[in-house]
Amino acid sequence: HRIVISSAYMPHGEDINDHLITKVIKEAENKKYGLIICADTNAHSTIWGKEKTNKRGEELEELIAKNNLNIENTTRDYTRSLGNSMTTIDLTITNQHTPTLQNWQIMRGLSDSDHEIIKMQLPDMILKSKNEKKDHKKCDIELFKDNLKNKILTHPLK
């Protein structure tokens, strides 16, 4: 069972139907692959937590319905905060070929961004990645380990 996992940023001025993610959705469906999209949609909808739906939210609602996709956010709580503005614009979207996600949750206070970290689990399965050639000689592995260790100690996952 193959799953495509995609992170997407959907800028305000860009037409959702022209976004690269539409190609990813179609490709996953054509190949019957599972699909998990973690996206900063910049779209507002009553379906995922806003009091009003904007034009962009309507467009995204249509894309989701047309492609038989699911919104996996298990709460309508905010995923982004900037000053007094709290919005739910970060969505986790899946298709019908994706195993049920487990323990979807917003991890408050762990991010250095105005967007919160979203954590979820896939059911037990063997995960494989493409074996791509990387130039590891350019990597400072000790610096990477130190940074990772400091980040984990500063922000332990619960």
PDB file of N, CA, C and O in Angstrom, residues 3-11 14 19-22 24-25 34-41 89-94 115-118 120:
ATOM      1  N   ILE A   3       1.623   5.402  -0.071  1.00  0.00           N
ATOM      2  CA  ILE A   3       1.029   6.648   0.395  1.00  0.00           C
ATOM      3  C   ILE A   3       1.924   7.808  -0.029  1.00  0.00           C
ATOM      4  O   ILE A   3       3.137   7.772   0.184  1.00  0.00           O
ATOM      5  N   VAL A   4       1.316   8.816  -0.612  1.00  0.00           N
ATOM      6  CA  VAL A   4       2.006  10.053  -0.943  1.00  0.00           C
ATOM      7  C   VAL A   4       1.749  11.024   0.208  1.00  0.00           C
ATOM      8  O   VAL A   4       0.602  11.240   0.585  1.00  0.00           O
ATOM      9  N   ILE A   5       2.816  11.584   0.765  1.00  0.00           N
ATOM     10  CA  ILE A   5       2.687  12.590   1.820  1.00  0.00           C
ATOM     11  C   ILE A   5       3.214  13.893   1.260  1.00  0.00           C
ATOM     12  O   ILE A   5       4.349  13.961   0.788  1.00  0.00           O
ATOM     13  N   SER A   6       2.357  14.916   1.291  1.00  0.00           N
ATOM     14  CA  SER A   6       2.710  16.185   0.676  1.00  0.00           C
ATOM     15  C   SER A   6       2.482  17.341   1.642  1.00  0.00           C
ATOM     16  O   SER A   6       1.459  17.413   2.315  1.00  0.00           O
ATOM     17  N   SER A   7       3.444  18.233   1.686  1.00  0.00           N
ATOM     18  CA  SER A   7       3.298  19.480   2.414  1.00  0.00           C
ATOM     19  C   SER A   7       3.042  20.553   1.363  1.00  0.00           C
ATOM     20  O   SER A   7       3.725  20.598   0.342  1.00  0.00           O
ATOM     21  N   ALA A   8       2.048  21.404   1.611  1.00  0.00           N
ATOM     22  CA  ALA A   8       1.707  22.407   0.601  1.00  0.00           C
ATOM     23  C   ALA A   8       1.450  23.765   1.230  1.00  0.00           C
ATOM     24  O   ALA A   8       0.821  23.857   2.285  1.00  0.00           O
ATOM     25  N   TYR A   9       1.943  24.796   0.555  1.00  0.00           N
ATOM     26  CA  TYR A   9       1.609  26.166   0.911  1.00  0.00           C
ATOM     27  C   TYR A   9       0.789  26.725  -0.239  1.00  0.00           C
ATOM     28  O   TYR A   9       1.192  26.635  -1.394  1.00  0.00           O
ATOM     29  N   MET A  10      -0.372  27.273   0.074  1.00  0.00           N
ATOM     30  CA  MET A  10      -1.265  27.817  -0.945  1.00  0.00           C
ATOM     31  C   MET A  10      -1.354  29.329  -0.752  1.00  0.00           C
ATOM     32  O   MET A  10      -2.127  29.810   0.068  1.00  0.00           O
ATOM     33  N   PRO A  11      -0.551  30.081  -1.494  1.00  0.00           N
ATOM     34  CA  PRO A  11      -0.523  31.538  -1.321  1.00  0.00           C
ATOM     35  C   PRO A  11      -1.888  32.186  -1.586  1.00  0.00           C
ATOM     36  O   PRO A  11      -2.681  31.688  -2.388  1.00  0.00           O
ATOM     37  N   GLU A  14      -3.037  32.930  -5.317  1.00  0.00           N
ATOM     38  CA  GLU A  14      -2.994  31.834  -6.290  1.00  0.00           C
ATOM     39  C   GLU A  14      -4.322  31.088  -6.334  1.00  0.00           C
ATOM     40  O   GLU A  14      -4.892  30.758  -5.300  1.00  0.00           O
ATOM     41  N   HIS A  19      -3.180  25.206  -8.436  1.00  0.00           N
ATOM     42  CA  HIS A  19      -2.084  24.830  -7.542  1.00  0.00           C
ATOM     43  C   HIS A  19      -1.577  23.432  -7.891  1.00  0.00           C
ATOM     44  O   HIS A  19      -2.339  22.558  -8.304  1.00  0.00           O
ATOM     45  N   LEU A  20      -0.289  23.223  -7.718  1.00  0.00           N
ATOM     46  CA  LEU A  20       0.350  21.929  -7.990  1.00  0.00           C
ATOM     47  C   LEU A  20      -0.334  20.787  -7.245  1.00  0.00           C
ATOM     48  O   LEU A  20      -0.355  19.650  -7.714  1.00  0.00           O
ATOM     49  N   ILE A  21      -0.933  21.085  -6.104  1.00  0.00           N
ATOM     50  CA  ILE A  21      -1.548  20.026  -5.303  1.00  0.00           C
ATOM     51  C   ILE A  21      -2.659  19.310  -6.066  1.00  0.00           C
ATOM     52  O   ILE A  21      -2.916  18.129  -5.845  1.00  0.00           O
ATOM     53  N   THR A  22      -3.310  20.004  -7.010  1.00  0.00           N
ATOM     54  CA  THR A  22      -4.370  19.348  -7.794  1.00  0.00           C
ATOM     55  C   THR A  22      -3.787  18.222  -8.644  1.00  0.00           C
ATOM     56  O   THR A  22      -4.425  17.181  -8.811  1.00  0.00           O
ATOM     57  N   VAL A  24      -1.099  16.475  -7.774  1.00  0.00           N
ATOM     58  CA  VAL A  24      -0.760  15.425  -6.812  1.00  0.00           C
ATOM     59  C   VAL A  24      -2.010  14.615  -6.463  1.00  0.00           C
ATOM     60  O   VAL A  24      -1.973  13.380  -6.406  1.00  0.00           O
ATOM     61  N   ILE A  25      -3.128  15.301  -6.256  1.00  0.00           N
ATOM     62  CA  ILE A  25      -4.399  14.632  -5.943  1.00  0.00           C
ATOM     63  C   ILE A  25      -4.791  13.688  -7.084  1.00  0.00           C
ATOM     64  O   ILE A  25      -5.127  12.526  -6.846  1.00  0.00           O
ATOM     65  N   GLY A  34      -2.615   6.061  -1.389  1.00  0.00           N
ATOM     66  CA  GLY A  34      -3.100   6.889  -0.302  1.00  0.00           C
ATOM     67  C   GLY A  34      -2.484   8.272  -0.442  1.00  0.00           C
ATOM     68  O   GLY A  34      -1.445   8.439  -1.086  1.00  0.00           O
ATOM     69  N   LEU A  35      -3.118   9.260   0.161  1.00  0.00           N
ATOM     70  CA  LEU A  35      -2.631  10.633   0.048  1.00  0.00           C
ATOM     71  C   LEU A  35      -2.864  11.366   1.358  1.00  0.00           C
ATOM     72  O   LEU A  35      -3.976  11.350   1.903  1.00  0.00           O
ATOM     73  N   ILE A  36      -1.810  11.988   1.871  1.00  0.00           N
ATOM     74  CA  ILE A  36      -1.914  12.848   3.039  1.00  0.00           C
ATOM     75  C   ILE A  36      -1.329  14.200   2.645  1.00  0.00           C
ATOM     76  O   ILE A  36      -0.152  14.284   2.292  1.00  0.00           O
ATOM     77  N   ILE A  37      -2.172  15.222   2.671  1.00  0.00           N
ATOM     78  CA  ILE A  37      -1.734  16.584   2.367  1.00  0.00           C
ATOM     79  C   ILE A  37      -1.790  17.375   3.670  1.00  0.00           C
ATOM     80  O   ILE A  37      -2.837  17.438   4.310  1.00  0.00           O
ATOM     81  N   CYS A  38      -0.672  17.955   4.037  1.00  0.00           N
ATOM     82  CA  CYS A  38      -0.620  18.852   5.191  1.00  0.00           C
ATOM     83  C   CYS A  38      -0.402  20.241   4.605  1.00  0.00           C
ATOM     84  O   CYS A  38       0.661  20.517   4.056  1.00  0.00           O
ATOM     85  N   ALA A  39      -1.436  21.089   4.683  1.00  0.00           N
ATOM     86  CA  ALA A  39      -1.398  22.330   3.920  1.00  0.00           C
ATOM     87  C   ALA A  39      -1.743  23.559   4.742  1.00  0.00           C
ATOM     88  O   ALA A  39      -2.663  23.545   5.556  1.00  0.00           O
ATOM     89  N   ASP A  40      -0.985  24.619   4.472  1.00  0.00           N
ATOM     90  CA  ASP A  40      -1.355  25.968   4.889  1.00  0.00           C
ATOM     91  C   ASP A  40      -2.195  26.481   3.731  1.00  0.00           C
ATOM     92  O   ASP A  40      -1.672  26.875   2.688  1.00  0.00           O
ATOM     93  N   THR A  41      -3.511  26.442   3.888  1.00  0.00           N
ATOM     94  CA  THR A  41      -4.423  26.708   2.777  1.00  0.00           C
ATOM     95  C   THR A  41      -4.750  28.183   2.593  1.00  0.00           C
ATOM     96  O   THR A  41      -5.202  28.573   1.520  1.00  0.00           O
ATOM     97  N   ILE A  89      -6.287  27.526   9.318  1.00  0.00           N
ATOM     98  CA  ILE A  89      -6.003  27.494   7.885  1.00  0.00           C
ATOM     99  C   ILE A  89      -5.091  26.320   7.525  1.00  0.00           C
ATOM    100  O   ILE A  89      -4.850  26.059   6.356  1.00  0.00           O
ATOM    101  N   ASP A  90      -4.601  25.617   8.539  1.00  0.00           N
ATOM    102  CA  ASP A  90      -3.739  24.450   8.304  1.00  0.00           C
ATOM    103  C   ASP A  90      -4.609  23.208   8.358  1.00  0.00           C
ATOM    104  O   ASP A  90      -5.199  22.894   9.393  1.00  0.00           O
ATOM    105  N   LEU A  91      -4.685  22.521   7.242  1.00  0.00           N
ATOM    106  CA  LEU A  91      -5.557  21.355   7.140  1.00  0.00           C
ATOM    107  C   LEU A  91      -4.755  20.105   6.827  1.00  0.00           C
ATOM    108  O   LEU A  91      -3.735  20.159   6.136  1.00  0.00           O
ATOM    109  N   THR A  92      -5.241  18.987   7.332  1.00  0.00           N
ATOM    110  CA  THR A  92      -4.732  17.678   6.960  1.00  0.00           C
ATOM    111  C   THR A  92      -5.827  17.042   6.115  1.00  0.00           C
ATOM    112  O   THR A  92      -6.949  16.858   6.586  1.00  0.00           O
ATOM    113  N   ILE A  93      -5.494  16.753   4.869  1.00  0.00           N
ATOM    114  CA  ILE A  93      -6.477  16.254   3.900  1.00  0.00           C
ATOM    115  C   ILE A  93      -6.013  14.895   3.389  1.00  0.00           C
ATOM    116  O   ILE A  93      -4.840  14.717   3.069  1.00  0.00           O
ATOM    117  N   THR A  94      -6.938  13.936   3.316  1.00  0.00           N
ATOM    118  CA  THR A  94      -6.601  12.596   2.832  1.00  0.00           C
ATOM    119  C   THR A  94      -7.582  12.172   1.740  1.00  0.00           C
ATOM    120  O   THR A  94      -8.643  12.761   1.574  1.00  0.00           O
ATOM    121  N   HIS A 115       2.432  29.219  13.022  1.00  0.00           N
ATOM    122  CA  HIS A 115       1.631  28.011  12.793  1.00  0.00           C
ATOM    123  C   HIS A 115       2.023  26.963  13.830  1.00  0.00           C
ATOM    124  O   HIS A 115       3.198  26.786  14.132  1.00  0.00           O
ATOM    125  N   GLU A 116       1.031  26.283  14.358  1.00  0.00           N
ATOM    126  CA  GLU A 116       1.285  25.232  15.347  1.00  0.00           C
ATOM    127  C   GLU A 116       1.720  23.942  14.632  1.00  0.00           C
ATOM    128  O   GLU A 116       1.413  23.727  13.461  1.00  0.00           O
ATOM    129  N   ILE A 117       2.411  23.091  15.350  1.00  0.00           N
ATOM    130  CA  ILE A 117       2.781  21.772  14.828  1.00  0.00           C
ATOM    131  C   ILE A 117       1.566  20.859  14.940  1.00  0.00           C
ATOM    132  O   ILE A 117       0.860  20.869  15.946  1.00  0.00           O
ATOM    133  N   ILE A 118       1.327  20.100  13.904  1.00  0.00           N
ATOM    134  CA  ILE A 118       0.230  19.130  13.912  1.00  0.00           C
ATOM    135  C   ILE A 118       0.844  17.740  13.879  1.00  0.00           C
ATOM    136  O   ILE A 118       1.709  17.454  13.048  1.00  0.00           O
ATOM    137  N   MET A 120       0.182  13.475  13.963  1.00  0.00           N
ATOM    138  CA  MET A 120      -0.764  12.393  13.699  1.00  0.00           C
ATOM    139  C   MET A 120       0.022  11.104  13.533  1.00  0.00           C
ATOM    140  O   MET A 120       1.237  11.136  13.370  1.00  0.00           O
TER     141      MET A 120
END
